[in-house]
Coordinates of C-alpha atoms in Angstrom, one line a residue:
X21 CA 188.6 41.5 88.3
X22 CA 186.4 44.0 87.1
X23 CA 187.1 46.4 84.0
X24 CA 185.5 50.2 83.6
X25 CA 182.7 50.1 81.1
X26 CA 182.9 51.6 77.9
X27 CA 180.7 53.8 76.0
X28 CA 179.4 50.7 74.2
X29 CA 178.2 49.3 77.0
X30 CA 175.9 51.8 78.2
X31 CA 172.2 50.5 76.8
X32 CA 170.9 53.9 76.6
X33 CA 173.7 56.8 75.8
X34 CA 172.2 59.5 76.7
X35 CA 172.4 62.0 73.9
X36 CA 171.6 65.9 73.9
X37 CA 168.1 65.9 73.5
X38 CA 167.7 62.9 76.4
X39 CA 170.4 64.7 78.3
X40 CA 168.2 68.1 78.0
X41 CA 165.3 65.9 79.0
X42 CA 166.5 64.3 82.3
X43 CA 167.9 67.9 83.3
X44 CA 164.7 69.3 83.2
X45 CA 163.2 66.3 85.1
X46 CA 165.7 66.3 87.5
X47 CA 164.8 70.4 88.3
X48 CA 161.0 69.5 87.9
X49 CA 161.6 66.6 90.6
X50 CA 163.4 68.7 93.0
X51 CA 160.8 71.9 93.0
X52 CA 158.0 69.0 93.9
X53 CA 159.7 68.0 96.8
X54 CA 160.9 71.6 97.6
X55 CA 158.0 73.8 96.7
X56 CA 156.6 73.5 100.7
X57 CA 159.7 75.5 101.6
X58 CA 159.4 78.3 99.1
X59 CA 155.5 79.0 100.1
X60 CA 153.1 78.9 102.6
X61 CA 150.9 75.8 103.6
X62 CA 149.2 74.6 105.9
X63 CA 149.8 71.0 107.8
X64 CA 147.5 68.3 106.8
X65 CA 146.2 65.1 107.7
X66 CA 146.2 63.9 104.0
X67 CA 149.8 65.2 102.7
X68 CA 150.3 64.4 99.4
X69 CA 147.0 62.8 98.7
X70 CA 145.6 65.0 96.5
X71 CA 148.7 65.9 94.3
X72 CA 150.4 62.6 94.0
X73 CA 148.3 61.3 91.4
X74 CA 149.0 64.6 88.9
X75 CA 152.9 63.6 89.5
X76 CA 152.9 60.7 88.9
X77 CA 150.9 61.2 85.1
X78 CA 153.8 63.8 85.3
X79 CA 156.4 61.2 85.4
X80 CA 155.2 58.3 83.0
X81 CA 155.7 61.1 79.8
X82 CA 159.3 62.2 81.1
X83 CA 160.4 58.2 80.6
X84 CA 158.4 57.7 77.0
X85 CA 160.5 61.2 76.6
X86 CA 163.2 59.8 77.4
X87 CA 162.9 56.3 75.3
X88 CA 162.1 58.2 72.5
X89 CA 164.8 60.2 72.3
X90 CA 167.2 57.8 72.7
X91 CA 165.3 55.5 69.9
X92 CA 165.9 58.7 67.7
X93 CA 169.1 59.3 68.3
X94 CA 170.2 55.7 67.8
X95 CA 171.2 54.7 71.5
X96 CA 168.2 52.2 72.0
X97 CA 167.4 49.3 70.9
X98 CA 165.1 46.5 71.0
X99 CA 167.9 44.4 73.3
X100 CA 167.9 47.5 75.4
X101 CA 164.2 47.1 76.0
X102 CA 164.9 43.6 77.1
X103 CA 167.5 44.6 79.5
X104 CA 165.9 46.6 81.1
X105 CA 162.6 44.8 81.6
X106 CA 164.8 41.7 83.2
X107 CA 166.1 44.2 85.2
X108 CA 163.1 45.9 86.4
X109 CA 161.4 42.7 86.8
X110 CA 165.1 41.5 88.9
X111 CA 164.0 44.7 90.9
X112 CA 160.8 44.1 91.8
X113 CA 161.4 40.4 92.8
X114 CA 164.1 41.4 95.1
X115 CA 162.5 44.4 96.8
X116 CA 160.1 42.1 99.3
X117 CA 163.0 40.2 100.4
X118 CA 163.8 43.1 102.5
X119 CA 160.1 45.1 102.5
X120 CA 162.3 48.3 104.0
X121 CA 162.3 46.4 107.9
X122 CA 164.8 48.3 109.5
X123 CA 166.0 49.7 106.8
X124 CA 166.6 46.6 104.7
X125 CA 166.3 47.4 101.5
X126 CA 167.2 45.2 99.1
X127 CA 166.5 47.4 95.2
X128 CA 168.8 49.6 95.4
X129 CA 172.5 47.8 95.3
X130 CA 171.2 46.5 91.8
X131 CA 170.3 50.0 90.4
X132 CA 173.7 51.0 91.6
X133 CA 175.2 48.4 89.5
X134 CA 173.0 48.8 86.7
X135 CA 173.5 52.3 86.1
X136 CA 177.3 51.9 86.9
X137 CA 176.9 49.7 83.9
X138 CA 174.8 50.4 81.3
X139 CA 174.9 54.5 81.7
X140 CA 172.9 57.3 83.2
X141 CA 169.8 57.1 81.2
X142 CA 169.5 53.6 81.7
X143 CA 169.5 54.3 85.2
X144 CA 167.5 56.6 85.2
X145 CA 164.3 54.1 83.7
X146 CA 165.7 51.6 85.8
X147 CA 164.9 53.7 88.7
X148 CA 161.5 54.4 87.8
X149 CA 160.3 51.0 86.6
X150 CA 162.0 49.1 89.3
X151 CA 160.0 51.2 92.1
X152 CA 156.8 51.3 89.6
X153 CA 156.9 47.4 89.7
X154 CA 157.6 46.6 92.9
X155 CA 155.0 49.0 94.1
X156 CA 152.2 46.5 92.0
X157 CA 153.9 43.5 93.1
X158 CA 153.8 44.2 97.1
X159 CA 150.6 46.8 96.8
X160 CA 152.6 49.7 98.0
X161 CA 150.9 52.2 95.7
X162 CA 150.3 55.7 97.8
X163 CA 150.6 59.1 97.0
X164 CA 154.8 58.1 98.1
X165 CA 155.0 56.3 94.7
X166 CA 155.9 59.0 92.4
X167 CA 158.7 60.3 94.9
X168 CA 159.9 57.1 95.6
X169 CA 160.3 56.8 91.4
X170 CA 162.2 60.1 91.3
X171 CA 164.4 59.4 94.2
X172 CA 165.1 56.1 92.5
X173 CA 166.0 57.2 89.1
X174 CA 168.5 59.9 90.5
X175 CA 170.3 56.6 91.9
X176 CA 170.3 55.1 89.1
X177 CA 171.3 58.0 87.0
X178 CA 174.4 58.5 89.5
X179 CA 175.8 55.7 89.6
X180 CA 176.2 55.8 85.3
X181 CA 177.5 59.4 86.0
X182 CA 180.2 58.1 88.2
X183 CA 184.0 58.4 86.9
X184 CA 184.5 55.3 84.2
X185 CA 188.0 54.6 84.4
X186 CA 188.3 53.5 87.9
X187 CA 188.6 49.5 88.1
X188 CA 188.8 46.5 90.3
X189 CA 188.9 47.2 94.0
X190 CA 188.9 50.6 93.8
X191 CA 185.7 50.8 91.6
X192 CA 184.0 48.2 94.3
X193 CA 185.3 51.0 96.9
X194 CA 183.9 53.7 94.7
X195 CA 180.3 51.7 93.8
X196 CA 180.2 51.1 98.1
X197 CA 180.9 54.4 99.4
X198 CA 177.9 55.7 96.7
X199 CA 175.6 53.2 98.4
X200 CA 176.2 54.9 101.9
X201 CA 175.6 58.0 100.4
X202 CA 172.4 57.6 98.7
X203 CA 170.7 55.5 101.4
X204 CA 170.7 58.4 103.4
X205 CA 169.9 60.9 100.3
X206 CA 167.0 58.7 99.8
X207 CA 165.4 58.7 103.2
X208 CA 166.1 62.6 103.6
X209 CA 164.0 63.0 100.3
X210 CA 162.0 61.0 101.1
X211 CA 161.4 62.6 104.6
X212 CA 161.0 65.9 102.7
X213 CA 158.0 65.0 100.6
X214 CA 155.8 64.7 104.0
X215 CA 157.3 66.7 106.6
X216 CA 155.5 70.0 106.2
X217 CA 152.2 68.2 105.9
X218 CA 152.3 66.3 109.1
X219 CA 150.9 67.7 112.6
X220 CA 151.8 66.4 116.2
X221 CA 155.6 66.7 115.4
X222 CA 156.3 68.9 118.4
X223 CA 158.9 67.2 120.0
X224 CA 161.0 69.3 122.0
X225 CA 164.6 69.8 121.8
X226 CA 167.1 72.6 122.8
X227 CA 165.9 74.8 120.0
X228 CA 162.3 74.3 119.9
X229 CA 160.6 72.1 118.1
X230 CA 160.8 70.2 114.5
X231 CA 158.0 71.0 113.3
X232 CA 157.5 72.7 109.7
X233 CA 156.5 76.0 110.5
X234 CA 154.5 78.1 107.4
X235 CA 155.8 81.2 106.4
X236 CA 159.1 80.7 108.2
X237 CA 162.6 81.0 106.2
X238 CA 163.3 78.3 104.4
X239 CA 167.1 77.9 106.5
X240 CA 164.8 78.2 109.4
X241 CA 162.7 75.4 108.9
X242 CA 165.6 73.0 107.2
X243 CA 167.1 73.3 110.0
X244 CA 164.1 71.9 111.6
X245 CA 163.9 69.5 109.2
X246 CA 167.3 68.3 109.7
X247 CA 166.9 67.9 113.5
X248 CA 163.4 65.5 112.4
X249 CA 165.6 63.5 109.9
X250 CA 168.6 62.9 112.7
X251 CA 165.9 61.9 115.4
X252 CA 163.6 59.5 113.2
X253 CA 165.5 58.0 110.4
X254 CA 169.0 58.6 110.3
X255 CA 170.3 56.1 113.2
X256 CA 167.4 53.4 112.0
X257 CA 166.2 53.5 108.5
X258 CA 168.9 55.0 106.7
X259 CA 171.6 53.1 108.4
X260 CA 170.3 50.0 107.8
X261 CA 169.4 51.0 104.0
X262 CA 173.1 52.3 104.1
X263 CA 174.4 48.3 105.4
X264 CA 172.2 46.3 103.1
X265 CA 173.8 48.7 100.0
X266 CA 177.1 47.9 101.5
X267 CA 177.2 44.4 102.0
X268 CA 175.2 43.4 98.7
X269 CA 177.9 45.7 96.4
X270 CA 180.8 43.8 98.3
X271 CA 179.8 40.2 98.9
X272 CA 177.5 40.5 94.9
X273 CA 179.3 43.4 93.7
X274 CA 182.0 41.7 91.3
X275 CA 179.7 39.2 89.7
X276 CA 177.1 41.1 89.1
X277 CA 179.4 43.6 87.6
X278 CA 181.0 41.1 85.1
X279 CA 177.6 39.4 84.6
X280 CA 176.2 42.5 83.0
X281 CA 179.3 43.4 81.2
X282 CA 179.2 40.6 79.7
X283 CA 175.6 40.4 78.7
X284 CA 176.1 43.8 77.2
X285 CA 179.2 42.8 75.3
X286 CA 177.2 39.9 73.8
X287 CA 174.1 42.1 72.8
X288 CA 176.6 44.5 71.5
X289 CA 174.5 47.6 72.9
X290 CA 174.7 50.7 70.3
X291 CA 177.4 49.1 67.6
X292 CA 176.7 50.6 64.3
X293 CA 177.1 48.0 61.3
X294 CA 178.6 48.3 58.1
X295 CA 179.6 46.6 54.5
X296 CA 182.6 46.8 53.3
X297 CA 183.6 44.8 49.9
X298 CA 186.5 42.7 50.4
X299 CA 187.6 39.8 47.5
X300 CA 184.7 40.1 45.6
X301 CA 181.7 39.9 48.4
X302 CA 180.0 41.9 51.1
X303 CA 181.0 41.5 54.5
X304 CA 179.2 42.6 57.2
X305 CA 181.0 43.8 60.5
X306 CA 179.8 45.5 63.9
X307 CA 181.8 48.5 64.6
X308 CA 181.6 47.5 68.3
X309 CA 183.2 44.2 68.1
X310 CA 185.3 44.0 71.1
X311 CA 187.3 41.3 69.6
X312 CA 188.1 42.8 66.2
X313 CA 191.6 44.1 67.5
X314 CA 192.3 41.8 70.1
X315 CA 196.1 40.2 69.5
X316 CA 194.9 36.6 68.8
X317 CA 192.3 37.6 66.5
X318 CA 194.8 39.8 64.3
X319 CA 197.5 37.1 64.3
X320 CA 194.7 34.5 63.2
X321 CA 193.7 36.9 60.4
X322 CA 197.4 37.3 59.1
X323 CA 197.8 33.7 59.1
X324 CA 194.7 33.1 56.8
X325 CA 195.4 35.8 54.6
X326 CA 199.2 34.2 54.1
X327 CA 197.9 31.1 54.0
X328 CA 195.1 31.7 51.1
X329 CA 197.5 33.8 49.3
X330 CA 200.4 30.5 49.5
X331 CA 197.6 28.6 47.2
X332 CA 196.8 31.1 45.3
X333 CA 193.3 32.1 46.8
X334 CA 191.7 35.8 47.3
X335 CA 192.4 36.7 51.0
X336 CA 189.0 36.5 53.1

């Protein structure tokens, strides 16, 4: 049985200034997927050739932002930075298993977990270095990269920005129904970064067409745009993206879960130390310790204490 992580076990707490940071990234990353609808252009053969290189140098100073901050503030570590380069590296190996073949995709169950885990910021990385990674490692670099990061990070970030008391079944039930949600969040995104450049897309339906159309409303042409996600990813892709998140959380779900909790109990993510002077030495002690007030270990203490003070000794 799983138990709701606690603020010490999110690797990265995200603080105000990395919480003002990802905000601003987050509105940044929405305008560049947006900012077709809110002007004119015209459709093009090479999309988001030109652009994609600018946003992605865009994106790579937004995560040493974000590492940074959290560095300054005290909620990252060098065991942080280990975590998540397993994980990214975890990513990046698991994403050819499923190459995105009818939807198969095989990243994202682990950045739900991850994120449910060790916090929003963490997730947020997570996102970006998973996709960055496994782009290298199966030479999918294009001008989809940096929207593929974005999309990617918002997971991530979600899933730590989901409630943390619910437990057990019901998180699993929580951590599933997420899944479904954001596969097909991902491949409507990820439809929006190259609808309005494409040309040909005049299939007909009872309304017209699903074309982008410049100039138009922007209700106008997302509904148009809504109509092209239905016809060409929704009942394919994003199903089957929606099915692989599904079964992975439930059939890998509660081990992973524990697996992680427990690594992060063990690297005691974010405890703060201190010295306190107790019969005539320093002791150190982690503030963190999750076992300082368990029963056993305060009976145990009691009985050492009575014991040294039977013979005479200083408690210890």
């Amino acid at each position: 049985m799983t138990t709701p992580a606690t603020e010490e076990t999110r690797a990265i707490r995200v603080g105000l200034r990395s919480a003002a940071v990802l905000t601003l990234a987050s509105i940044a990353g929405l305008m560049m997927f947006v900012w077709p609808l809110l002007v004119r252009v015209e459709p093009q053969t090479m999309q988001h050739a030109p652009d994609a290189p600018f946003i992605f140098i865009g994106i790579l100073p937004v995560l040493i932002i974000v590492v940074l901050a959290e560095f300054s503030e005290g909620g990252m570590d060098s065991k942080a930075l280990a975590m998540l380069g397993v994980l990214s590296a975890v990513n990046a190996a698991l994403r050819p298993l499923g190459a995105g073949t009818a939807g198969i995709e095989t990243v994202f169950f682990m950045l739900v977990l991850a994120g449910r885990v060790f916090g929003p910021g963490f997730g947020f990385v997570l996102g970006c270095t998973s996709l960055f990674a496994s782009a290298l490692l199966t030479a999918g670099v294009g001008p989809w990269l940096p929207f593929q990061m974005m999309c990617s990070a918002w997971i991530g970030m979600g899933a730590g920005l989901l409630p943390r008391r619910v437990s057990g079944k019901a998180e699993i039930a929580m951590l599933v129904a997420y899944g479904i949600v954001v596969a097909y969040l991902f491949g409507f995104l990820m439809n929006l970064w190259f609808w309005p450049f494409i040309t040909g897309a005049e299939v007909p339906y009872h309304d017209g067409h699903i074309s982008y159309v410049p100039g138009d409303p922007v209700g106008e042409n997302l509904h148009r745009f809504a109509v092209f996600t239905l016809l060409t990813s929704t009942g394919g892709w994003d199903t089957g993206r929606a099915i692989t998140n599904t079964i992975a959380i439930i059939v890998l779900g509660p081990a992973i879960l524990a697996t992680l909790r427990r690594a992060s109990r063990k690297a005691s993510f974010g405890a703060g130390h201190k010295f306190s002077r107790l019969g005539g030495r320093h002791v150190h002690s982690s503030v963190a310790d999750p076992t300082r007030d368990h029963p056993a270990a305060t009976v145990s203490r009691v009985r050492m204490r009575t014991s040294a003070g039977r013979w005479g000794c200083p408690g210890r």
